Coordinates of C-alpha atoms and ligand atoms in Angstrom, one line a residue:
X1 CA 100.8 113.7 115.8
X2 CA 102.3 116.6 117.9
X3 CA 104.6 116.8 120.7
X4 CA 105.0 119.0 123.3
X5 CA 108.5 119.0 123.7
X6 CA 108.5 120.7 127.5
X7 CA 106.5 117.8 128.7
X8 CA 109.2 115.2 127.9
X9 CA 111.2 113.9 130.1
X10 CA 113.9 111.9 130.2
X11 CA 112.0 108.2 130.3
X12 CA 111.0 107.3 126.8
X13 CA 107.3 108.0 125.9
X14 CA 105.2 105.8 124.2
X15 CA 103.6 107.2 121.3
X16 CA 100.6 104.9 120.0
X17 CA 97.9 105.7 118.0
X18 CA 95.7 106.0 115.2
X19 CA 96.1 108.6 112.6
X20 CA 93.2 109.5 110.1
X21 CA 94.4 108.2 106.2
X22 CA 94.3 112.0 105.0
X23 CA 97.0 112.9 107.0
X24 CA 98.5 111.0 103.5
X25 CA 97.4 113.0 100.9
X26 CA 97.1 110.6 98.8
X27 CA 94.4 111.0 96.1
X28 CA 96.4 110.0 92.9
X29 CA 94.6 108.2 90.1
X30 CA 96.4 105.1 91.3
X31 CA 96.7 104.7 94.7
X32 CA 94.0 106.1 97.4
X33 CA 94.7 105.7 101.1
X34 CA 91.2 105.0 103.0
X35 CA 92.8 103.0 106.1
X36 CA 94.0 104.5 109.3
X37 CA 97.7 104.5 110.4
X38 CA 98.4 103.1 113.2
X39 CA 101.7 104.4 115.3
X40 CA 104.1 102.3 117.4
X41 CA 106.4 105.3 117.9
X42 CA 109.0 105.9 121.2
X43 CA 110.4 109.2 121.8
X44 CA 113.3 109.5 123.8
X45 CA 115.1 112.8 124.5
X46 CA 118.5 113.0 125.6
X47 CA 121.1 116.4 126.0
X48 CA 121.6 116.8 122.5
X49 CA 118.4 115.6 121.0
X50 CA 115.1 114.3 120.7
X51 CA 114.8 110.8 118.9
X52 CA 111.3 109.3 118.1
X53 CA 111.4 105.9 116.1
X54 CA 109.5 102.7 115.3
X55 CA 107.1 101.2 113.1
X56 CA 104.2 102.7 111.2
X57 CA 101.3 100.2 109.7
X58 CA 98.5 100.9 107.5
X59 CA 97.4 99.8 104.0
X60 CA 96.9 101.5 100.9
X61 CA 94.2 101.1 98.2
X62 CA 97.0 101.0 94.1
X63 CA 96.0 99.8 90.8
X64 CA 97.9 96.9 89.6
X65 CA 100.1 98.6 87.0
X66 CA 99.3 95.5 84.3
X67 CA 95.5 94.5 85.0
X68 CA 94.1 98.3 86.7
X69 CA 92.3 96.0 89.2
X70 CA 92.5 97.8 92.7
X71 CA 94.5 95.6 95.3
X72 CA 95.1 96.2 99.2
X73 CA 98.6 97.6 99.4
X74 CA 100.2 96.7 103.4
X75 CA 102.8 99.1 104.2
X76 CA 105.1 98.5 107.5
X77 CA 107.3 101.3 107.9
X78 CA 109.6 98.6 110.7
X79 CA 112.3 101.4 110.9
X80 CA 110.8 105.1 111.4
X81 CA 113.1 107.3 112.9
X82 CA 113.7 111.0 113.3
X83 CA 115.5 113.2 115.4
X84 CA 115.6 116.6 116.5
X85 CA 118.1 118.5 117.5
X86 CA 118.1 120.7 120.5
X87 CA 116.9 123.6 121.8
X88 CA 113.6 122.2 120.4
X89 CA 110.7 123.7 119.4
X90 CA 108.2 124.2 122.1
X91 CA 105.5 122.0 119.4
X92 CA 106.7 119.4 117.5
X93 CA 104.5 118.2 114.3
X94 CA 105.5 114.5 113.4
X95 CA 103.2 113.8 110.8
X96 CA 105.2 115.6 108.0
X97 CA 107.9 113.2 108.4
X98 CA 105.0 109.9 109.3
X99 CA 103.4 110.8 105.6
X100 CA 107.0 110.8 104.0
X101 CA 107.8 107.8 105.6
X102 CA 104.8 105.6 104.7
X103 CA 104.9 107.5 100.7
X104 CA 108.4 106.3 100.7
X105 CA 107.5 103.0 101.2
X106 CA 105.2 102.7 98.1
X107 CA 106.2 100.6 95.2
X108 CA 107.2 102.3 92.0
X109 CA 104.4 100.5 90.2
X110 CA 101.8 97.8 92.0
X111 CA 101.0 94.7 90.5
X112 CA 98.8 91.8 91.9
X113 CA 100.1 89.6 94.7
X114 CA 101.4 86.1 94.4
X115 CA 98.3 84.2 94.6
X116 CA 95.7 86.8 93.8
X117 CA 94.3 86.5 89.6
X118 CA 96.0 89.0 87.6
X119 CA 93.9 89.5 84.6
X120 CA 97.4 90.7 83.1
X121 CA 98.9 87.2 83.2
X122 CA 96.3 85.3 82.6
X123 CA 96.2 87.1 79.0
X124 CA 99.7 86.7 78.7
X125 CA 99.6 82.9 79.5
X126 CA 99.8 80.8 75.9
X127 CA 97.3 78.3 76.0
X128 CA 98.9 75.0 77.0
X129 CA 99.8 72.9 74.1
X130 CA 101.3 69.2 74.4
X131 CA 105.1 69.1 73.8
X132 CA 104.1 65.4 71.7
X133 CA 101.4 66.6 69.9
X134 CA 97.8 65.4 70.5
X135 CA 98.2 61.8 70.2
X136 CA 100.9 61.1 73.3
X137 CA 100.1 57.3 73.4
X138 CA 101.2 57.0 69.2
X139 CA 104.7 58.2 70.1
X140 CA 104.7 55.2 72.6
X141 CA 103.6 52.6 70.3
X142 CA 106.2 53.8 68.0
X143 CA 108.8 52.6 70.4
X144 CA 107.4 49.1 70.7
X145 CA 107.6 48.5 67.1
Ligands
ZN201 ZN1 97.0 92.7 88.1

């Protein structure tokens, strides 16, 4: 996403759009990004500067760190923002700081949702044994004798 700086003027310009997921660079063995970012960007240049923020939205393709499966990863970036400061360069490349921004944003290590099977836990869980014992309805006819 590239501005040209002499073209802006002083009323914000919207910046939306639809960036390819390469501009990501993400081909790790855990986390692939196949979905295209969308922009919600405003850039607004003043005297001193030129300031382009909002939100960025796409999703990501990680491995759940505990089970390997591969789960849809959202990512809203709700408070990009980046300023440069004048004289500006005549072209102004925001996707440097986009990828950064969205990379940023990525969870140390993935695991499956709330409410999505995680074979992980499911292996973890010990099989549910009664607190009584077997015979629950013994213990109560102990108390009526
Ligand atoms: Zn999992």
């Amino acid at each position: 996403m590239i501005l040209h700086t002499p073209d802006l003027g002083a009323d914000p310009l919207p910046l939306e759009g639809v960036l390819p997921a390469e501009i990501l660079e993400l081909e790790e063995e855990f986390a692939q990004a196949e979905a295209p970012i969308v922009t919600r960007l405003v850039a607004q240049r003043t005297e001193e500067e030129l300031l382009v923020s909002g939100t960025l939205q796409t999703t990501v393709r990680l491995q759940c760190g505990r089970c390997c499966a591969w789960i849809d990863w959202p990512i809203h970036v709700n408070g990009f923002l980046v300023r440069f400061q004048e004289p500006l360069d005549e072209w102004i490349d925001l996707t440097p700081a986009i990828r950064e921004d969205i990379l940023l944003a990525l969870p140390i290590v993935a695991t499956c949702p709330p409410g999505q099977v995680c074979e992980w836990e499911e292996r973890q869980a010990p099989p549910a044994e009664p607190v009584h014992g077997q015979d629950v309805w013994k213990a109560l006819d102990q108390l009526k004798e």
